[in-house]
PDB file of C-alpha atoms in Angstrom:
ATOM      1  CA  UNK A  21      10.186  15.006  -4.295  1.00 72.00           C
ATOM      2  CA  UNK A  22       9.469  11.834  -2.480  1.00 80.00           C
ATOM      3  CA  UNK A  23      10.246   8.716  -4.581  1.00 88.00           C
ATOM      4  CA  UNK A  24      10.868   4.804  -3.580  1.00 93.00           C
ATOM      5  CA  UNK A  25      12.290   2.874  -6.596  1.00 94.00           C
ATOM      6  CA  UNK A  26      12.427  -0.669  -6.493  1.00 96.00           C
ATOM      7  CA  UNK A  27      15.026  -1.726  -9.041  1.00 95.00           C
ATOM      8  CA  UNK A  28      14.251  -5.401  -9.295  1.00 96.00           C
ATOM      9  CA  UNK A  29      10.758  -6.428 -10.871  1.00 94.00           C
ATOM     10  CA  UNK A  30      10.982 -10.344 -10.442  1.00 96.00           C
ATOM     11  CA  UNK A  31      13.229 -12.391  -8.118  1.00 97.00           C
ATOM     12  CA  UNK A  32      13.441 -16.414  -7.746  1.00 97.00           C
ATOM     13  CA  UNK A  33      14.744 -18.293  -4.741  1.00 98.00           C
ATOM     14  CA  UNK A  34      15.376 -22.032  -3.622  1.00 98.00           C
ATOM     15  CA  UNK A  35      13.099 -22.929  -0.431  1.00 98.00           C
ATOM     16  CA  UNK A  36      15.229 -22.730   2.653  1.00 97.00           C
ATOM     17  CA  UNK A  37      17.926 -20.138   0.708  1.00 98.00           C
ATOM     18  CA  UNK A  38      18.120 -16.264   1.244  1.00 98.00           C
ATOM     19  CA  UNK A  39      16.817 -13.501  -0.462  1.00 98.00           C
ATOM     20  CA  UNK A  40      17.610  -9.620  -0.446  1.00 98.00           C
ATOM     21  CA  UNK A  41      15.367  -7.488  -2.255  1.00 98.00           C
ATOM     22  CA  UNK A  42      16.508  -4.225  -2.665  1.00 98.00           C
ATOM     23  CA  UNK A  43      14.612  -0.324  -2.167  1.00 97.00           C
ATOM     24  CA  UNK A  44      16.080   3.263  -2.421  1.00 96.00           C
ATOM     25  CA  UNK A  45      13.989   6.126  -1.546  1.00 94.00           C
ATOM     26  CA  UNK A  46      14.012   9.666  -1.486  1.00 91.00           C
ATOM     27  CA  UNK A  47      12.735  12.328   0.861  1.00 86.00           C
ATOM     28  CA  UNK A  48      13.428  15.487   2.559  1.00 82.00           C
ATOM     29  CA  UNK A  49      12.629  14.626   5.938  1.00 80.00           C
ATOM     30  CA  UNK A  50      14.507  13.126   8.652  1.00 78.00           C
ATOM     31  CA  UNK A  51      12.294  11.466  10.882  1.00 78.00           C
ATOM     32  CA  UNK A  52       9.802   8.860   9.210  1.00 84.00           C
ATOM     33  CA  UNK A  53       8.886   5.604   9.135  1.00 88.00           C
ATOM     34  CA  UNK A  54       9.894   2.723   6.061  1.00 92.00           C
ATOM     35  CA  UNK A  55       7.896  -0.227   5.742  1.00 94.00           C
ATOM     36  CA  UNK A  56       7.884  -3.759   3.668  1.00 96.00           C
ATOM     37  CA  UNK A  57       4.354  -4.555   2.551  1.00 95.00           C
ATOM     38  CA  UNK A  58       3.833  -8.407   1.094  1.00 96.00           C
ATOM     39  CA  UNK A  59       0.998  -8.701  -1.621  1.00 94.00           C
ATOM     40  CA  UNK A  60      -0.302 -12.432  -1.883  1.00 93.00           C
ATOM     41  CA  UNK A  61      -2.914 -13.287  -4.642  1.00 88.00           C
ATOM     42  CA  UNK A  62      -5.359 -12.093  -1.774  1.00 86.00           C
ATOM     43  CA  UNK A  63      -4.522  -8.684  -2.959  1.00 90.00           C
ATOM     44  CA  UNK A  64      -4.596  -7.781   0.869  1.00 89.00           C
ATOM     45  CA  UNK A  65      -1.352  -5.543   1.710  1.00 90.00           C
ATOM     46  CA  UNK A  66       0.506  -7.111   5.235  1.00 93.00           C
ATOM     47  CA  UNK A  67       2.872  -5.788   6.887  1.00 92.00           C
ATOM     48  CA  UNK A  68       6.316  -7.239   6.955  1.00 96.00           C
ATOM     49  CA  UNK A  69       8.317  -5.327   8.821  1.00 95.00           C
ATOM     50  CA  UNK A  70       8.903  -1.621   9.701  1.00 93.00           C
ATOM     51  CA  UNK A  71      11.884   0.460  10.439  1.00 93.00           C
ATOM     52  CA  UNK A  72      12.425   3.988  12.535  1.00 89.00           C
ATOM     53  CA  UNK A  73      14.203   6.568  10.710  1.00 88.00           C
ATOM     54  CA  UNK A  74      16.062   7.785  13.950  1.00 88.00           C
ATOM     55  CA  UNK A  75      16.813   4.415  14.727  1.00 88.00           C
ATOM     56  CA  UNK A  76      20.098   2.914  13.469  1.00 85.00           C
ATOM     57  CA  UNK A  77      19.628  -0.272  14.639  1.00 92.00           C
ATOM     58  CA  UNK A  78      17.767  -2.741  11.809  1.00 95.00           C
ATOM     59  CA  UNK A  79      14.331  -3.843  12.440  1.00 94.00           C
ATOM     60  CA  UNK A  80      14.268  -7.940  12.853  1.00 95.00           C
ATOM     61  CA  UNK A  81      10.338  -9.866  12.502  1.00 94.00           C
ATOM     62  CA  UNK A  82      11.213 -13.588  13.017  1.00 96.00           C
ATOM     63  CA  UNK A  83      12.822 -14.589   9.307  1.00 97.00           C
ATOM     64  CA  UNK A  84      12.397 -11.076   7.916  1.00 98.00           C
ATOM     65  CA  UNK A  85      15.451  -8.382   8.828  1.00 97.00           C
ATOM     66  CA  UNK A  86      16.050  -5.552   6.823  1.00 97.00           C
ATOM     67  CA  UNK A  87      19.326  -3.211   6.317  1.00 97.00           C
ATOM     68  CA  UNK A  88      18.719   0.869   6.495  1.00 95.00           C
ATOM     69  CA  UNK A  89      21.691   2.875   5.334  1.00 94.00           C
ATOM     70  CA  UNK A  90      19.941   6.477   6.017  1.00 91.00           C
ATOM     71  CA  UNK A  91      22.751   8.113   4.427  1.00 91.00           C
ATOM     72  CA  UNK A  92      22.273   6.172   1.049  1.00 93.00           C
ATOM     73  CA  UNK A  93      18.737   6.190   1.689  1.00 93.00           C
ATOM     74  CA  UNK A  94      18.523   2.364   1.021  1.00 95.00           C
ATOM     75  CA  UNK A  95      15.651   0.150   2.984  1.00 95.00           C
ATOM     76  CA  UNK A  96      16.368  -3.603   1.916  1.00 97.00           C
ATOM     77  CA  UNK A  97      14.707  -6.687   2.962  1.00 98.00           C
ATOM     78  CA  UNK A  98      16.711  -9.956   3.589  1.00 98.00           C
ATOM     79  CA  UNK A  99      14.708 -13.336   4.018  1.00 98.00           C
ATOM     80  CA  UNK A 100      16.021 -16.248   5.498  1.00 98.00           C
ATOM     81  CA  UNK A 101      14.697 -19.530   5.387  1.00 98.00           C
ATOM     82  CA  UNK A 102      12.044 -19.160   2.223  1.00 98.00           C
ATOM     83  CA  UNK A 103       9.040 -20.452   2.626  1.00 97.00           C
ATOM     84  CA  UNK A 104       6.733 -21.374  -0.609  1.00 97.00           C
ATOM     85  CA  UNK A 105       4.455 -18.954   1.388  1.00 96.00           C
ATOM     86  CA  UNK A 106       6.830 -16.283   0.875  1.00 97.00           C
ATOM     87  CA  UNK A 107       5.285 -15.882  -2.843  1.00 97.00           C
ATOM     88  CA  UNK A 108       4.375 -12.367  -3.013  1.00 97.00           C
ATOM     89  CA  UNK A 109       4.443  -8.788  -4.815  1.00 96.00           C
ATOM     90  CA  UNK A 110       7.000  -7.632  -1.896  1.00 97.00           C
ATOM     91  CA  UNK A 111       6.492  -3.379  -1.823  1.00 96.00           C
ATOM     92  CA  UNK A 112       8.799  -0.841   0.061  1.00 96.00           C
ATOM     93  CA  UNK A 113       6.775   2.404   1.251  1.00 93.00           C
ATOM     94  CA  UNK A 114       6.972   5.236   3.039  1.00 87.00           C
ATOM     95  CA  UNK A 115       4.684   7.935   4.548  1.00 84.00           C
ATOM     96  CA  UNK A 116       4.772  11.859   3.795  1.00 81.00           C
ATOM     97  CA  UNK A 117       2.531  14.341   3.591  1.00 76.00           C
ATOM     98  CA  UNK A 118       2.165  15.994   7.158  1.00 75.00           C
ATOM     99  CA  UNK A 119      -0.494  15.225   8.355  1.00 74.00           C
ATOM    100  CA  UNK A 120      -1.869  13.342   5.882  1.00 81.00           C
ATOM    101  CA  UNK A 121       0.726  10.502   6.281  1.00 83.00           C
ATOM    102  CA  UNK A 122       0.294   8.908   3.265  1.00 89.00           C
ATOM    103  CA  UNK A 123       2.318   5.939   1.793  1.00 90.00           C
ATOM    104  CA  UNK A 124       4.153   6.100  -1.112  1.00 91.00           C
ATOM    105  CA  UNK A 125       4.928   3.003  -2.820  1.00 93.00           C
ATOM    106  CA  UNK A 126       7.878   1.261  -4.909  1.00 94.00           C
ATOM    107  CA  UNK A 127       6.267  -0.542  -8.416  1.00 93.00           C
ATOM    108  CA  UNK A 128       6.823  -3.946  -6.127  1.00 95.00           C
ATOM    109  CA  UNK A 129       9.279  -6.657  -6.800  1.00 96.00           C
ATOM    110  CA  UNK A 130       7.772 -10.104  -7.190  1.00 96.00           C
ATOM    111  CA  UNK A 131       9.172 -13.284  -5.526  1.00 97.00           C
ATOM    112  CA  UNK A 132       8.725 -16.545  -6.514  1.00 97.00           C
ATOM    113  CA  UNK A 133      10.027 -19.085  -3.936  1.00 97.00           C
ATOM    114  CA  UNK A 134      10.345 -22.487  -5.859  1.00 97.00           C
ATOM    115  CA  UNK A 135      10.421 -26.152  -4.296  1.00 96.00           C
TER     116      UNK A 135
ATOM    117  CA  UNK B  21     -14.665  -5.348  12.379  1.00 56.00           C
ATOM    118  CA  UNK B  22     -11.571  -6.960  13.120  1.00 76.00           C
ATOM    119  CA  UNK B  23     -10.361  -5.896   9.931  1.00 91.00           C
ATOM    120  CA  UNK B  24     -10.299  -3.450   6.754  1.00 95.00           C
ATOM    121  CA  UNK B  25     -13.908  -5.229   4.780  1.00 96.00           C
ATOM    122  CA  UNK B  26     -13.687  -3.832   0.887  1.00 97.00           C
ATOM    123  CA  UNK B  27     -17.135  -4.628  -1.128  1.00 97.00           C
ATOM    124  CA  UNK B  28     -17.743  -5.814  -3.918  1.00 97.00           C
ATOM    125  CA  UNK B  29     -14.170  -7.956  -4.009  1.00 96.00           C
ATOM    126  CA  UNK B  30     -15.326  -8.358  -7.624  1.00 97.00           C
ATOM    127  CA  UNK B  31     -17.148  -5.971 -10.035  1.00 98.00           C
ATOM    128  CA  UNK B  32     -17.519  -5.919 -14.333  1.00 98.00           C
ATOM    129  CA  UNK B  33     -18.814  -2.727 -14.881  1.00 98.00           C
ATOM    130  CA  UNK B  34     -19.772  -1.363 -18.760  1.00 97.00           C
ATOM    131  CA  UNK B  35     -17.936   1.853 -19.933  1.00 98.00           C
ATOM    132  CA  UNK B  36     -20.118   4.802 -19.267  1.00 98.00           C
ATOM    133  CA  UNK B  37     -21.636   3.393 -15.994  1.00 98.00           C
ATOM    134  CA  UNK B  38     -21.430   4.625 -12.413  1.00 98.00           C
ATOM    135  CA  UNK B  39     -19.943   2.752  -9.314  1.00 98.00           C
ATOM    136  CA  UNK B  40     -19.187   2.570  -5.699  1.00 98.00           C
ATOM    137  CA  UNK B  41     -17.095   1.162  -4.023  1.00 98.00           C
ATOM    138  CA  UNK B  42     -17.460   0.683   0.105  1.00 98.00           C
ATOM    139  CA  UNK B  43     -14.850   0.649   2.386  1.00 98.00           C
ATOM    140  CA  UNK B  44     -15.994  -0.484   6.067  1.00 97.00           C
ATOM    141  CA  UNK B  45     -12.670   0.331   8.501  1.00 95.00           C
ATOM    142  CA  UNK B  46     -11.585  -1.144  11.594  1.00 93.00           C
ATOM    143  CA  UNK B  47     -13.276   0.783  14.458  1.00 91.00           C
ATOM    144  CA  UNK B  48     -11.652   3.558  15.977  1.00 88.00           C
ATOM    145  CA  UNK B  49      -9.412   4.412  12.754  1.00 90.00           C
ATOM    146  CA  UNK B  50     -10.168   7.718  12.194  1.00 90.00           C
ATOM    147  CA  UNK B  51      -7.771   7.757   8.891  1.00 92.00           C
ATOM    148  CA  UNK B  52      -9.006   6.442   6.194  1.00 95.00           C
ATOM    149  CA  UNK B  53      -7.144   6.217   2.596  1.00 96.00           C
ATOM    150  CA  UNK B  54      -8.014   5.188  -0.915  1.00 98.00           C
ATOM    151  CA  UNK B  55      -5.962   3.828  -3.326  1.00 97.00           C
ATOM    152  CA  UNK B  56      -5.487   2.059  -6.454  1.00 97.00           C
ATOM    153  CA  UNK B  57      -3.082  -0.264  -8.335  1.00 95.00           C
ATOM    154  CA  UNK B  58      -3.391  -0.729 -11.706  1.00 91.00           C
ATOM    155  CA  UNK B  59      -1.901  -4.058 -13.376  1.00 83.00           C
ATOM    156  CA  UNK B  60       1.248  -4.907 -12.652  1.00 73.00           C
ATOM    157  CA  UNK B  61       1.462  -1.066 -10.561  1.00 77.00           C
ATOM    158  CA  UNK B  62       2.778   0.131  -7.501  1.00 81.00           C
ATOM    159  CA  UNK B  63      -0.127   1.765  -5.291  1.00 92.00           C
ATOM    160  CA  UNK B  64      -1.314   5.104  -6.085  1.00 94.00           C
ATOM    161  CA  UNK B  65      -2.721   7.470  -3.867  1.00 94.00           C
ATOM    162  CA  UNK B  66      -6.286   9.090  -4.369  1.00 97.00           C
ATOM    163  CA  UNK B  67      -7.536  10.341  -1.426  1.00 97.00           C
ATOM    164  CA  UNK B  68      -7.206  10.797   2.416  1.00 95.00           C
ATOM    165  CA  UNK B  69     -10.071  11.432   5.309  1.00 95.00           C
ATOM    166  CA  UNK B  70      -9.482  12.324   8.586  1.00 92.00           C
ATOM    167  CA  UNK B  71     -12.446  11.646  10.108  1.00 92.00           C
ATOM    168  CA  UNK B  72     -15.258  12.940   8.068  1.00 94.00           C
ATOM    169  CA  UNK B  73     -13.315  15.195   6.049  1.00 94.00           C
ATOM    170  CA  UNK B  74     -10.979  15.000   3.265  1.00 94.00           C
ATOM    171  CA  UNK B  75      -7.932  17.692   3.826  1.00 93.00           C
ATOM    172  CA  UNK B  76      -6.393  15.550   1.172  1.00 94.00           C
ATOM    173  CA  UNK B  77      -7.887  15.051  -2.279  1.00 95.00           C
ATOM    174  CA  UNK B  78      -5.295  15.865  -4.765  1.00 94.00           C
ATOM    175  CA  UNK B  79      -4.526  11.929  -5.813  1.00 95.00           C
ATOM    176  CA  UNK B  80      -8.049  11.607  -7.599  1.00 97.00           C
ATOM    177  CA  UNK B  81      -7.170  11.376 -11.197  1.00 95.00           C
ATOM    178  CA  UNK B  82     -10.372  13.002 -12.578  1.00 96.00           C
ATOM    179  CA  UNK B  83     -13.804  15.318 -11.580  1.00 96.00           C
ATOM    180  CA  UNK B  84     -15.350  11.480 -11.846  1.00 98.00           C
ATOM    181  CA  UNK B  85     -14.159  10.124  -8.930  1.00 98.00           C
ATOM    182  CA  UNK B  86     -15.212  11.077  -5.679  1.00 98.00           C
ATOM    183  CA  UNK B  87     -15.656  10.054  -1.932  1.00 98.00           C
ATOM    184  CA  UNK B  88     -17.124  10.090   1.203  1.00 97.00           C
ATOM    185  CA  UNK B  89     -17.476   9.121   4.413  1.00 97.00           C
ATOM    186  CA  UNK B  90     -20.086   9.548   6.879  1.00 92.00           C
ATOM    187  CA  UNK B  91     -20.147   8.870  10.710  1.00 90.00           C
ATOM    188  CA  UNK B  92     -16.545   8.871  10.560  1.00 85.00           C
ATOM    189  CA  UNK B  93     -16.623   5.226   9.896  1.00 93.00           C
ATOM    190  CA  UNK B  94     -17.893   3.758   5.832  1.00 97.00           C
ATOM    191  CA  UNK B  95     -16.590   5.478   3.474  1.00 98.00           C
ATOM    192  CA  UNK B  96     -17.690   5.443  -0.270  1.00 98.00           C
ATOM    193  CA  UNK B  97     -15.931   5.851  -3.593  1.00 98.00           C
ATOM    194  CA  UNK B  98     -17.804   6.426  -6.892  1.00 98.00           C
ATOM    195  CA  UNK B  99     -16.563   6.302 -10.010  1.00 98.00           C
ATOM    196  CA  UNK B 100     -19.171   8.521 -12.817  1.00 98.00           C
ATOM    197  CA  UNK B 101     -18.998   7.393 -16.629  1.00 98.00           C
ATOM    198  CA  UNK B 102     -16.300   4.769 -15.554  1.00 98.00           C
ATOM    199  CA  UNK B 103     -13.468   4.154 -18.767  1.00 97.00           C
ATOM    200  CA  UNK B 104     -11.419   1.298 -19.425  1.00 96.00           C
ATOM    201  CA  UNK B 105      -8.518   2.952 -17.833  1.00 95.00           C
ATOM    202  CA  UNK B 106     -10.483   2.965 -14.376  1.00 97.00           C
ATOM    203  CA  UNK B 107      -9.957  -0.809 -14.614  1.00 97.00           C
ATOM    204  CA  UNK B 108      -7.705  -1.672 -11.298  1.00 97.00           C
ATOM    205  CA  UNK B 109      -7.713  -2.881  -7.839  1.00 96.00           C
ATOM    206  CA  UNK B 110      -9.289  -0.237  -5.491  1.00 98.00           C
ATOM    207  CA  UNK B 111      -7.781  -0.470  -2.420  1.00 97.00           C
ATOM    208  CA  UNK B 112      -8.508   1.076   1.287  1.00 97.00           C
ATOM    209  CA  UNK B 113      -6.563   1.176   4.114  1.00 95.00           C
ATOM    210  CA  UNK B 114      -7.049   2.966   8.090  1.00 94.00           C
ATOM    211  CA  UNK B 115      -5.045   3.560  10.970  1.00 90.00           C
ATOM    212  CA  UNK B 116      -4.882   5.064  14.001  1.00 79.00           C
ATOM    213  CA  UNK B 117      -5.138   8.734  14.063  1.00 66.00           C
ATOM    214  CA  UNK B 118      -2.207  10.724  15.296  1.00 62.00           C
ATOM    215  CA  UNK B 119       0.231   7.868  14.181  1.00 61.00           C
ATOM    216  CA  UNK B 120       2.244   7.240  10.986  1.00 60.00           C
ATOM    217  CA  UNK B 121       2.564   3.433  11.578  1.00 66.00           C
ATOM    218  CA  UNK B 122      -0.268   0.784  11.638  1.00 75.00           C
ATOM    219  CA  UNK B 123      -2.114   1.149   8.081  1.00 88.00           C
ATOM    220  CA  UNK B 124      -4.125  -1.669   7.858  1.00 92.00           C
ATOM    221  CA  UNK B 125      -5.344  -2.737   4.320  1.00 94.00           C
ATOM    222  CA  UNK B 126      -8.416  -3.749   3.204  1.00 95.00           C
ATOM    223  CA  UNK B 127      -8.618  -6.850   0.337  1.00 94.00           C
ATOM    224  CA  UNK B 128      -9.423  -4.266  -2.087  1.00 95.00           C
ATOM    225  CA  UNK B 129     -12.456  -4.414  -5.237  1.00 97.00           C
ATOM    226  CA  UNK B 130     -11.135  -5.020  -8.657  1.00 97.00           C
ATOM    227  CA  UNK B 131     -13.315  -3.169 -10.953  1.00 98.00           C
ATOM    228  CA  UNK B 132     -13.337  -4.093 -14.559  1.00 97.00           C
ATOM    229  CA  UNK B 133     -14.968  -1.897 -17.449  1.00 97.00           C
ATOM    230  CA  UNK B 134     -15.829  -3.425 -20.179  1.00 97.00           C
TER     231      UNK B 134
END
């Protein structure tokens, strides 16, 4: 079965510190795509940052980097240098399904950057 | 459009009542997905359209829900005899066809029965 489990529900951090938050997934095949979605109270999902399976080297989006262990199946997302605007329902997905490609998502972790 | 436009962003609907939901995609996505997140939730699939069709239905919860979408652009969900538990955030997404990268979300509708 596919499955992404995201262990922490609510995370705080200083402005300016760093932040990991942390995904585990499951699935049965070996080339795919793993993505960090940020929810704002816009409700609109954006795209944070995406990582290739086959690729071993971690994907990097400005102040967003994330660490894949395929072998432990673990996606997570470091921040550096929160922002207030960081704020956000932060969701680790995948896609499955064939063709259909759809996502499956963690139950979100949500970050509160404080001043 | 330049983006994924969801309407209504807002709709109080009584229990028992019938709604849709429009989801206008960018151009050129020929995938289209719905989904919904209940309070607090992760997203949960409902239903996938390639095109005009839907190879992928098996995420609506109920024979209440449906969708559609015509000219392989709008695409409509309804909601029959909506119940309290329908009450989430509806949310649609497209991408490219023939890749698994480059969903784009819409700002969803958050329906409310009452």
């Amino acid at each position: 079965a596919q499955t992404v489990t995201q262990s922490q529900p609510e995370m705080s951090v200083q402005e300016a510190e760093t932040v990991t938050l942390s995904c585990t997934y499951d699935t049965s095949e070996n080339n795919y795509y793993l993505f960090w979605y940020k929810q704002p109270p816009s409700r609109q999902m954006i795209l944070v940052i995406r990582q290739e399976a086959y690729k071993q080297q971690n994907a990097t989006e400005n102040r967003f980097s994330v660490n894949f262990q395929k072998a432990a199946k673990s996606f997570s997302l470091k921040i550096s240098d929160s922002q207030l605007g960081d704020t956000a329902m932060y969701f680790c997905a995948f896609p499955f399904g064939g063709a259909t490609n759809k996502l499956i998502f963690g139950t979100g972790t949500l970050l509160a950057v404080q001043p | 459009g330049a983006g994924v436009s969801q309407s209504p962003s807002n709709k109080v609907t009584e229990k028992g009542k019938d709604v849709e939901l429009r989801c206008d995609p960018i151009s050129g996505h020929t995938a289209l997905y719905w989904y919904r997140q209940s309070l607090g939730q992760g997203l949960e699939f409902l239903i996938y359209f390639q095109g005009n069709s839907a190879p992928d239905k098996s995420g609506l919860p109920s024979d209440r829900f449906s969708a559609e979408r015509t000219g392989g652009s709008v695409s409509t969900l309804t909601i029959q005899r909506t119940q309290q538990e329908d009450s989430a955030v509806y949310l649609c997404a497209s991408r490219v066809g023939g890749s698994n990268y480059g969903y784009t979300f819409g700002s969803g509708t958050r329906l409310t029965v009452v």
